[in-house]
Coordinates of C-alpha atoms and ligand atoms in Angstrom, one line a residue:
X17 CA -62.2 100.4 -11.6
X18 CA -59.1 102.6 -12.2
X19 CA -56.6 101.0 -9.8
X20 CA -55.0 97.6 -10.1
X21 CA -52.5 96.1 -7.6
X22 CA -50.2 93.4 -9.1
X23 CA -48.3 91.0 -6.8
X24 CA -45.3 90.4 -9.1
X25 CA -43.8 87.7 -6.8
X26 CA -44.8 85.8 -3.7
X27 CA -41.1 85.6 -2.8
X28 CA -39.7 87.9 -0.1
X29 CA -36.4 88.5 1.7
X30 CA -38.2 89.1 4.9
X31 CA -40.5 87.0 7.1
X32 CA -42.8 89.5 8.7
X33 CA -44.9 87.3 11.1
X34 CA -48.1 89.2 10.4
X35 CA -47.8 88.6 6.6
X36 CA -46.0 85.4 5.8
X37 CA -47.7 82.1 6.1
X38 CA -46.5 80.1 9.1
X39 CA -43.4 78.2 8.1
X40 CA -42.1 80.9 5.8
X41 CA -42.1 81.4 2.1
X42 CA -42.9 78.0 0.8
X43 CA -44.7 78.4 -2.5
X44 CA -48.3 77.2 -2.2
X45 CA -49.3 74.5 -4.6
X46 CA -50.6 76.0 -7.8
X47 CA -49.0 79.3 -6.9
X48 CA -47.1 79.4 -10.2
X49 CA -45.7 82.8 -10.8
X50 CA -46.8 84.7 -13.9
X51 CA -44.1 85.7 -16.4
X52 CA -43.6 89.4 -16.9
X53 CA -44.8 89.1 -20.5
X54 CA -48.1 87.6 -19.1
X55 CA -48.4 90.4 -16.5
X56 CA -47.9 92.9 -19.4
X57 CA -50.6 91.3 -21.6
X58 CA -53.1 91.5 -18.6
X59 CA -52.0 95.1 -17.9
X60 CA -52.9 96.0 -21.5
X61 CA -56.3 94.4 -21.1
X62 CA -57.0 96.2 -17.8
X63 CA -55.8 99.5 -19.2
X64 CA -58.2 99.2 -22.2
X65 CA -60.9 98.6 -19.6
X66 CA -60.1 101.8 -17.7
X67 CA -57.3 101.0 -15.2
X68 CA -55.1 104.1 -14.9
X69 CA -53.0 103.3 -11.8
X70 CA -51.0 100.1 -11.3
X71 CA -49.2 99.3 -8.0
X72 CA -46.5 96.7 -8.0
X73 CA -46.3 94.7 -4.8
X74 CA -45.6 91.2 -3.6
X75 CA -43.9 89.5 -1.7
X76 CA -41.0 91.9 -2.2
X77 CA -41.2 93.3 -5.8
X78 CA -37.6 94.3 -5.7
X79 CA -36.3 90.7 -5.4
X80 CA -37.8 89.8 -8.7
X81 CA -35.1 89.8 -11.4
X82 CA -36.0 92.0 -14.4
X83 CA -38.3 94.3 -12.4
X84 CA -36.8 97.5 -13.9
X85 CA -37.4 96.3 -17.4
X86 CA -40.9 95.4 -16.5
X87 CA -41.6 98.9 -15.0
X88 CA -40.3 100.4 -18.3
X89 CA -42.6 98.2 -20.4
X90 CA -45.5 99.0 -18.1
X91 CA -44.9 102.7 -18.7
X92 CA -45.4 102.2 -22.4
X93 CA -48.9 100.6 -22.0
X94 CA -51.4 103.1 -23.4
X95 CA -53.7 104.4 -20.7
X96 CA -51.5 103.7 -17.7
X97 CA -50.9 107.1 -16.1
X98 CA -49.3 106.2 -12.7
X99 CA -47.1 103.3 -11.6
X100 CA -46.6 102.9 -7.9
X101 CA -44.5 100.3 -5.9
X102 CA -44.7 99.0 -2.4
X103 CA -41.5 97.7 -0.9
X104 CA -39.9 96.8 2.4
X105 CA -37.2 99.3 1.5
X106 CA -34.1 97.2 2.0
X107 CA -32.9 97.4 -1.6
X108 CA -33.8 101.1 -2.1
X109 CA -30.4 102.6 -1.2
X110 CA -29.2 100.8 -4.4
X111 CA -32.3 101.0 -6.5
X112 CA -34.3 104.2 -5.7
X113 CA -32.8 106.3 -8.5
X114 CA -33.1 103.4 -11.1
X115 CA -36.7 102.9 -10.1
X116 CA -37.5 106.6 -10.6
X117 CA -35.7 106.5 -14.0
X118 CA -37.6 103.4 -15.0
X119 CA -40.9 105.1 -14.4
X120 CA -42.1 104.5 -10.9
X121 CA -44.1 107.6 -9.8
X122 CA -44.9 106.9 -6.2
X123 CA -43.3 104.7 -3.6
X124 CA -44.7 103.1 -0.4
X125 CA -42.2 101.8 2.1
X126 CA -43.2 99.5 4.9
X127 CA -41.6 100.1 8.3
X128 CA -43.1 98.9 11.6
X129 CA -40.5 99.9 14.1
X130 CA -37.7 102.5 14.5
X131 CA -35.9 100.3 17.1
X132 CA -33.3 97.9 15.6
X133 CA -34.0 95.0 17.8
X134 CA -37.8 95.2 17.4
X135 CA -37.5 95.7 13.6
X136 CA -35.4 92.6 13.4
X137 CA -37.9 90.6 15.6
X138 CA -40.8 91.7 13.4
X139 CA -39.2 91.2 10.0
X140 CA -36.6 88.5 10.6
X141 CA -33.9 90.8 9.2
X142 CA -31.5 93.1 10.9
X143 CA -31.8 95.8 8.2
X144 CA -33.4 98.9 9.9
X145 CA -30.4 101.0 8.8
X146 CA -30.9 100.0 5.1
X147 CA -34.6 100.7 5.2
X148 CA -34.0 104.2 6.8
X149 CA -31.3 104.8 4.2
X150 CA -33.9 103.6 1.6
X151 CA -36.4 106.3 2.7
X152 CA -33.7 108.9 2.3
X153 CA -32.7 107.6 -1.1
X154 CA -36.3 107.7 -2.2
X155 CA -36.6 111.3 -1.1
X156 CA -33.4 112.2 -2.9
X157 CA -34.7 110.5 -6.1
X158 CA -37.7 112.9 -6.0
X159 CA -40.6 110.5 -6.4
X160 CA -44.0 112.3 -6.7
X161 CA -44.8 110.9 -3.3
X162 CA -43.2 108.7 -0.6
X163 CA -45.3 107.0 1.9
X164 CA -44.3 105.0 5.0
X165 CA -46.7 102.2 5.9
X166 CA -46.9 101.3 9.6
X167 CA -49.0 98.3 10.7
X168 CA -49.9 99.1 14.3
X169 CA -50.0 96.1 16.7
X170 CA -50.9 96.5 20.3
X171 CA -48.1 95.4 22.7
X172 CA -45.7 95.2 19.7
X173 CA -45.2 98.7 18.3
X174 CA -48.0 100.9 19.6
X175 CA -45.6 102.7 21.8
X176 CA -43.9 104.1 18.7
X177 CA -47.0 105.8 17.2
X178 CA -45.8 109.3 18.3
X179 CA -42.2 108.6 17.0
X180 CA -43.6 107.7 13.6
X181 CA -46.0 110.7 13.5
X182 CA -43.0 112.9 14.3
X183 CA -41.2 111.6 11.3
X184 CA -43.8 113.5 9.2
X185 CA -42.7 116.8 11.0
X186 CA -39.2 116.8 9.5
X187 CA -39.5 114.6 6.4
X188 CA -41.9 115.2 3.4
X189 CA -43.4 111.7 3.7
X190 CA -46.9 110.5 4.4
X191 CA -46.7 108.2 7.4
X192 CA -49.7 105.9 7.2
X193 CA -51.0 103.9 10.2
X194 CA -52.8 100.7 9.1
X195 CA -55.0 98.5 11.3
X196 CA -53.6 95.0 11.8
X197 CA -55.6 92.7 9.5
X198 CA -56.1 89.0 10.2
X199 CA -54.2 87.9 7.2
X200 CA -52.2 85.2 8.9
X201 CA -54.6 83.6 11.4
X202 CA -51.9 82.0 13.5
X203 CA -50.5 85.4 14.3
X204 CA -53.5 87.7 14.4
X205 CA -55.3 88.1 17.7
X206 CA -57.9 90.5 19.0
X207 CA -55.5 91.4 21.8
X208 CA -52.9 92.7 19.2
X209 CA -55.5 94.7 17.3
X210 CA -55.6 98.4 17.8
X211 CA -58.5 100.5 16.5
X212 CA -57.5 103.3 14.2
X213 CA -59.4 105.8 16.4
X214 CA -57.0 105.0 19.3
X215 CA -54.0 105.5 17.0
X216 CA -55.4 108.8 15.8
X217 CA -55.9 109.9 19.5
X218 CA -52.2 109.1 20.2
X219 CA -51.2 111.3 17.2
X220 CA -53.4 114.1 18.2
X221 CA -51.5 114.4 21.5
X222 CA -48.7 115.8 19.4
X223 CA -50.8 118.5 17.8
X224 CA -54.1 119.4 16.0
X225 CA -54.7 117.5 12.7
X226 CA -55.7 119.5 9.7
X227 CA -57.2 117.6 6.7
X228 CA -54.8 117.4 3.8
X229 CA -55.7 117.8 0.1
X230 CA -57.0 114.5 -1.3
X231 CA -54.9 112.8 -4.0
X232 CA -56.1 111.2 -7.2
X233 CA -56.6 107.5 -6.7
X234 CA -55.7 108.2 -3.0
X235 CA -57.4 105.1 -1.7
X236 CA -59.0 104.6 1.7
X237 CA -56.5 106.6 3.9
X238 CA -57.8 109.6 5.8
X239 CA -54.9 112.1 5.5
X240 CA -54.0 115.0 7.8
X241 CA -51.1 117.3 8.6
X242 CA -49.7 118.2 12.0
X243 CA -48.9 121.9 12.6
X244 CA -45.8 123.0 10.7
X245 CA -45.2 119.5 9.3
X246 CA -43.2 118.8 6.2
X247 CA -45.2 115.7 5.5
X248 CA -48.6 114.2 6.4
X249 CA -50.1 111.4 8.5
X250 CA -52.7 109.0 7.2
X251 CA -55.0 106.5 8.9
X252 CA -56.3 103.3 7.3
X253 CA -59.2 101.6 9.1
X254 CA -58.5 98.3 7.2
X255 CA -60.6 96.3 9.7
X256 CA -62.9 98.5 11.7
X257 CA -64.7 100.3 8.8
X258 CA -65.9 99.0 5.5
X259 CA -65.0 101.2 2.6
X260 CA -66.4 98.7 0.1
X261 CA -68.9 101.2 -1.4
X262 CA -66.2 103.4 -2.8
X263 CA -63.4 100.8 -3.1
X264 CA -61.7 101.3 -6.5
X265 CA -59.1 98.6 -6.4
X266 CA -58.6 95.3 -8.1
X267 CA -55.9 92.7 -7.2
X268 CA -54.0 90.4 -9.5
X269 CA -52.2 87.7 -7.5
X270 CA -48.6 86.6 -8.3
X271 CA -50.1 83.5 -9.9
X272 CA -52.5 85.5 -12.2
X273 CA -55.8 85.2 -10.3
X274 CA -58.0 88.2 -10.1
X275 CA -59.4 89.2 -6.7
X276 CA -62.0 91.9 -6.7
X277 CA -61.9 92.1 -2.8
X278 CA -59.0 91.7 -0.4
X279 CA -61.2 89.8 1.9
X280 CA -62.8 87.6 -0.8
X281 CA -61.4 84.6 -2.6
X282 CA -59.9 84.4 -6.0
X283 CA -62.6 85.3 -8.4
X284 CA -61.1 84.5 -11.7
X285 CA -58.1 82.5 -13.0
X286 CA -56.7 84.9 -15.7
X287 CA -53.5 82.9 -16.0
X288 CA -55.5 79.8 -17.0
X289 CA -57.4 81.9 -19.6
X290 CA -54.2 83.4 -21.0
X291 CA -52.4 80.0 -21.2
X292 CA -55.4 78.4 -22.7
X293 CA -55.2 80.8 -25.6
X294 CA -58.2 83.0 -24.8
X295 CA -58.2 86.2 -26.8
X296 CA -58.1 89.6 -25.0
X297 CA -61.8 90.3 -25.7
X298 CA -62.9 87.1 -24.0
X299 CA -60.6 87.8 -21.1
X300 CA -62.0 91.4 -20.8
X301 CA -65.6 90.0 -20.8
X302 CA -64.8 87.5 -18.0
X303 CA -63.3 90.4 -16.0
X304 CA -66.5 92.5 -16.5
X305 CA -68.5 89.5 -15.3
X306 CA -66.4 89.1 -12.2
X307 CA -66.7 92.9 -11.5
X308 CA -70.4 92.5 -11.2
X309 CA -70.0 91.0 -7.7
X310 CA -67.4 93.5 -6.5
X311 CA -69.5 96.1 -4.8
X312 CA -71.2 93.7 -2.4
X313 CA -70.0 94.6 1.1
X314 CA -67.8 91.8 2.4
X315 CA -66.8 90.9 5.9
X316 CA -63.3 89.9 7.1
X317 CA -62.4 86.3 6.5
X318 CA -65.0 84.7 8.8
X319 CA -63.1 81.6 9.7
X320 CA -59.6 82.5 11.0
X321 CA -58.5 78.9 10.2
X322 CA -59.6 79.1 6.6
X323 CA -56.4 78.0 4.7
X324 CA -58.0 78.2 1.3
X325 CA -57.2 81.9 1.0
X326 CA -54.0 82.8 -0.8
X327 CA -51.2 84.2 1.4
X328 CA -50.8 88.0 1.8
X329 CA -47.5 87.7 -0.3
X330 CA -49.5 86.1 -3.1
X331 CA -52.2 88.8 -2.9
X332 CA -49.9 91.7 -2.3
X333 CA -51.6 93.4 0.6
Ligands
LIG408 N1 -42.9 93.5 0.6 C1 -43.5 94.7 0.4 C2 -43.7 95.5 1.7 O1 -43.6 94.9 2.7 O2 -44.0 96.7 1.6 C3 -44.8 94.7 -0.4 C4 -45.8 93.6 0.0 S1 -46.6 93.7 1.6 C5 -47.7 92.3 1.6 C6 -47.7 95.0 1.3 C7 -48.3 95.7 2.5 O3 -49.1 94.8 3.2 C8 -47.2 96.2 3.5 O4 -47.3 97.6 3.8 C9 -47.5 95.3 4.7 O5 -47.2 96.0 5.9 C10 -49.0 95.1 4.6 N2 -49.5 94.0 5.4 C11 -49.0 92.7 5.3 N3 -49.7 92.0 6.2 C12 -50.6 92.8 6.9 C13 -51.5 92.6 7.9 N4 -51.7 91.5 8.5 N5 -52.2 93.7 8.3 C14 -52.1 94.9 7.7 N6 -51.2 95.1 6.7 C15 -50.4 94.1 6.3
LIG409 FE1 -42.3 90.5 2.9 FE2 -43.7 92.7 2.8 FE3 -44.8 90.5 3.8 FE4 -42.9 91.6 5.1 S1 -44.9 92.6 4.6 S2 -43.0 89.4 4.7 S3 -41.6 92.5 3.6 S4 -44.1 90.8 1.7

């Protein structure tokens, strides 16, 4: 296990319907956010166990005060070789250069529509211009890689697949199409789901796809390049295909629970261990025990009305 995702806050300035629990960002009971010092202690334990890449996510990681100092501290943890961050991009025009300087290596920016009215309807914020400026600011800051995450929803934004794919022709970004996952049961429906093969077919109408060079810790995306493109396109079959066998990621929720599978439940309360005074060795042993169940192939949350799962903002996507 070399890749850890940390949800550093369940708070967010947006309210994307497919992600937020119905009713908005009310903090779930018991969803008490970890302090940065606690995240750091856990990062040191994970790094000693072999984790090399850490992705900061949320909620919106850039709304958490002190995030730049935390990134700098994370960069000093022995063994951590790459720090990535996933953001809705709104604060990037101001923060891209500072994030690069603090030690973020790669950036994923979420963007589900290029039309201002639709963007506002999906996110609850009228900030398409800021996010597009944020992508430009990220490119200007010269991160190792900039990726644009697009969740494809039938009847919502599937008519923009070609426009997003064309973004990779002129900009050196990787545009990644992601299948819509049933994270928020009240919003997900079979009718809104679009299989990644159909998304890929729509992209292939623009031109032939050539496989791109795989990246270290690249994750489950299948990545290609359109003819003459400056960037790449990627496809993530988050729902239609199981990639459990070679899944290399662990998740730490904003409240300090370890999840060994996005579709599982919380496997281990690391916050409770830390606060109860457990020593690093004991915590590492409990993580090893939790990992023993990781490679079992899971299914999507079976019951769409199961409210015992933490929200996507708590898990971090
Ligand atoms: N606020 C940041 C952002 O939006 O990029 C980081 C957190 S967000 C939970 C991380 C990723 O999860 C985003 O790319 C978002 O699009 C994705 N996501 C959230 N809900 C999803 C869903 N139901 N299906 C697929 N992806 C989802
Ligand atoms: Fe916030 Fe990101 Fe979820 Fe949208 S996808 S509500 S920006 S955490």
